[in-house]
């Protein structure tokens, strides 16, 4: 009950913003492009030097070169990894990254999940976004699913100074958002979700804060070691 009350201000704010058309809805599927998959390069075998008066030693065959490395992409419904730079296409091109996730057990006996999002507007006009409403903990370690959203009370309990509001990102502007939400005591987040389109909400149940979910898992990407440069509109892989 208390968790629901904490979410009410954001529900009302979103309703007002959606009615005025302020928030920007992204309907295209997000994508992560891996430019440098982690490939083990075989070590070449030594070449034997002939010695006069001794039989010529025949070396083992030279190890084959590794296969040509080609980028590959991750798309929903696969969850992205913490740290992945996830892109959306035009008309609203943007880059999203889950930077960090932590847990705070408060002296009052509550557990607060804290997560940091980085968003960059790659489009040619303003991107109106409300991260404190659009993002939430969607799964806990152990498999329990739900909607554990951000609240100002959780931020205060975690010792954070946070102002939750909708903002407009100018073209090429990057902002970081630190969000905090109550989760069951002793739990830890396993999935963080960001709803890319807050203007279209599914009918209950469940009462989600939008549609077109971008989901991160907590592990770092085991398959890639770098990120591509911010791409111009239209050069991302097809959906």
XYZ file of C-alpha atoms in Angstrom:
239
model
C 0.000 0.000 0.000
C 2.719 2.461 0.910
C 4.626 1.737 -2.300
C 1.513 2.540 -4.309
C 1.075 5.857 -2.511
C 4.655 6.818 -3.301
C 3.982 6.275 -6.995
C 0.832 8.411 -7.102
C 2.618 11.760 -7.688
C 4.336 10.319 -10.754
C 1.102 8.793 -12.078
C -0.639 12.167 -11.834
C 2.341 13.986 -13.341
C 2.525 11.590 -16.265
C -1.197 11.887 -16.902
C -0.881 15.658 -17.084
C 2.199 15.511 -19.287
C 0.696 12.924 -21.600
C -2.465 14.984 -22.044
C -0.465 18.044 -23.048
C 1.772 15.982 -25.331
C 4.917 17.060 -23.500
C 6.697 13.719 -23.129
C 8.356 12.187 -26.184
C 7.304 8.686 -27.154
C 9.851 6.352 -28.782
C 8.178 3.459 -30.592
C 11.135 1.905 -32.432
C 12.999 -1.038 -30.939
C 16.250 -0.143 -29.139
C 19.476 -1.794 -30.278
C 22.977 -2.347 -28.924
C 25.749 -2.799 -31.502
C 28.895 -4.597 -30.403
C 31.894 -3.465 -32.504
C 34.583 -5.647 -30.933
C 33.468 -9.075 -29.748
C 35.962 -10.707 -27.396
C 37.769 -13.202 -29.654
C 40.722 -15.288 -28.490
C 43.566 -14.913 -30.997
C 45.636 -18.107 -31.316
C 49.370 -17.722 -30.630
C 51.471 -18.524 -33.772
C 53.744 -21.544 -33.385
C 57.529 -20.940 -33.548
C 59.413 -21.378 -36.843
C 62.325 -23.828 -36.693
C 65.732 -22.651 -38.052
C 67.609 -25.340 -40.070
C 70.912 -26.511 -38.510
C 73.688 -27.698 -40.925
C 74.376 -31.435 -40.665
C 71.052 -32.212 -38.984
C 67.758 -33.256 -40.516
C 65.466 -30.399 -41.364
C 62.761 -30.085 -38.739
C 59.280 -29.697 -40.109
C 57.202 -27.287 -38.011
C 53.628 -27.963 -37.113
C 51.091 -26.297 -39.381
C 50.648 -22.598 -38.720
C 47.571 -21.868 -36.653
C 44.666 -20.547 -38.682
C 43.816 -16.871 -38.200
C 40.725 -16.090 -36.176
C 37.499 -15.633 -38.118
C 36.698 -12.160 -39.392
C 35.140 -10.194 -36.565
C 31.805 -8.724 -37.511
C 29.677 -6.575 -35.221
C 26.529 -8.105 -33.851
C 23.492 -6.523 -32.290
C 21.324 -7.120 -29.235
C 17.624 -6.318 -29.429
C 14.541 -6.887 -27.265
C 13.273 -9.177 -25.904
C 16.896 -9.893 -24.946
C 17.905 -7.837 -21.923
C 20.843 -5.494 -22.420
C 23.817 -5.438 -20.058
C 24.759 -2.779 -17.535
C 27.066 -0.353 -19.305
C 25.791 -1.129 -22.816
C 25.183 1.954 -24.960
C 21.688 1.307 -26.300
C 20.449 3.373 -29.254
C 17.090 4.274 -30.727
C 16.458 5.396 -34.282
C 14.868 8.513 -35.737
C 12.565 10.360 -35.501
C 13.824 10.389 -31.906
C 17.394 9.131 -31.853
C 18.882 8.758 -28.391
C 21.484 6.816 -26.437
C 20.660 5.134 -23.123
C 23.069 3.592 -20.643
C 22.556 2.014 -17.223
C 25.710 3.260 -15.522
C 25.525 1.919 -11.991
C 23.264 0.023 -9.580
C 23.576 -0.288 -5.808
C 21.540 -1.182 -2.719
C 21.237 0.755 0.544
C 19.858 -0.813 3.721
C 18.597 2.099 5.809
C 18.700 2.389 9.636
C 14.903 2.346 9.552
C 14.980 -1.227 8.270
C 14.166 -0.550 4.618
C 16.035 -1.442 1.440
C 16.530 1.135 -1.302
C 17.682 0.320 -4.820
C 19.691 3.124 -6.437
C 20.335 3.216 -10.161
C 21.966 5.764 -12.449
C 20.853 6.322 -16.031
C 22.693 8.284 -18.693
C 20.645 9.630 -21.604
C 21.906 11.501 -24.659
C 19.668 13.175 -27.211
C 20.963 12.317 -30.688
C 18.007 13.857 -32.499
C 17.684 17.246 -34.110
C 15.058 18.588 -31.699
C 14.323 18.459 -27.975
C 13.734 15.127 -26.236
C 11.253 15.433 -23.363
C 11.808 12.703 -20.811
C 10.725 11.882 -17.233
C 13.202 9.204 -16.020
C 11.802 9.034 -12.477
C 8.503 7.862 -13.904
C 9.625 5.898 -16.945
C 12.245 3.790 -15.124
C 11.766 1.222 -12.367
C 13.110 -2.018 -10.897
C 11.241 -4.767 -12.751
C 12.836 -7.922 -11.350
C 14.666 -8.904 -8.177
C 17.482 -11.393 -7.714
C 15.643 -14.665 -7.245
C 13.133 -14.024 -10.011
C 10.354 -11.980 -8.384
C 8.875 -9.449 -10.799
C 6.989 -6.244 -10.135
C 7.078 -2.465 -10.464
C 9.307 -0.872 -7.834
C 9.397 2.742 -8.952
C 11.448 5.753 -7.953
C 10.284 7.971 -5.089
C 11.602 11.062 -3.355
C 11.183 9.338 0.020
C 13.493 6.527 -1.053
C 16.080 9.045 -2.234
C 15.982 10.816 1.138
C 16.318 7.529 3.035
C 19.337 6.626 0.879
C 20.976 9.975 1.649
C 20.601 11.315 -1.888
C 19.696 14.771 -3.065
C 17.449 14.195 -6.054
C 14.882 16.338 -7.830
C 12.499 14.243 -9.858
C 11.014 16.151 -12.753
C 10.428 15.967 -16.468
C 13.106 17.725 -18.490
C 13.869 18.530 -22.107
C 17.222 17.418 -23.473
C 18.560 19.699 -26.186
C 20.108 18.134 -29.315
C 23.440 16.480 -28.437
C 22.865 17.047 -24.693
C 23.779 14.283 -22.215
C 22.333 14.053 -18.698
C 22.736 11.561 -15.857
C 19.823 10.714 -13.559
C 20.206 9.033 -10.162
C 16.986 7.307 -9.111
C 16.052 5.502 -5.911
C 13.143 3.250 -5.061
C 12.057 1.016 -2.202
C 12.279 -2.754 -2.773
C 11.561 -5.623 -0.350
C 13.925 -5.678 2.601
C 17.151 -7.574 1.902
C 16.426 -7.869 -1.822
C 18.599 -6.739 -4.733
C 17.583 -5.619 -8.244
C 18.165 -8.007 -11.130
C 16.478 -6.038 -13.945
C 16.013 -2.296 -14.485
C 13.426 -1.183 -17.055
C 12.980 2.096 -18.918
C 9.727 2.612 -20.816
C 10.652 4.352 -24.050
C 7.082 5.371 -24.882
C 5.353 6.903 -21.837
C 2.464 8.206 -23.959
C 0.888 4.769 -24.448
C 0.128 2.751 -21.324
C -1.224 -0.813 -21.313
C -4.577 -1.298 -19.655
C -4.389 -2.857 -16.157
C -3.184 -5.247 -15.032
C -0.367 -4.401 -14.818
C -0.420 -0.610 -14.601
C 2.863 0.034 -16.383
C 4.286 3.541 -16.932
C 4.306 3.244 -20.708
C 5.287 0.767 -23.401
C 8.274 -0.294 -25.535
C 10.415 -1.541 -22.666
C 14.200 -1.213 -22.611
C 15.484 -3.723 -20.037
C 18.972 -4.026 -18.545
C 20.426 -6.922 -16.583
C 22.949 -6.206 -13.848
C 25.948 -8.058 -15.312
C 28.479 -6.365 -17.560
C 28.591 -7.562 -21.148
C 30.768 -10.724 -21.354
C 30.888 -10.672 -25.158
C 31.970 -7.127 -25.990
C 34.725 -4.838 -24.815
C 33.845 -1.485 -26.405
C 31.011 0.670 -27.689
C 30.432 2.171 -31.099
C 30.596 5.913 -31.612
C 27.288 7.751 -31.574
C 25.891 6.945 -35.025
C 24.170 9.430 -37.323
C 20.480 8.775 -37.852
C 19.800 5.950 -40.274
C 23.026 3.955 -39.917
C 21.957 1.560 -37.182
C 21.215 -2.062 -38.111
C 17.667 -2.754 -39.309
C 15.099 -3.725 -36.656
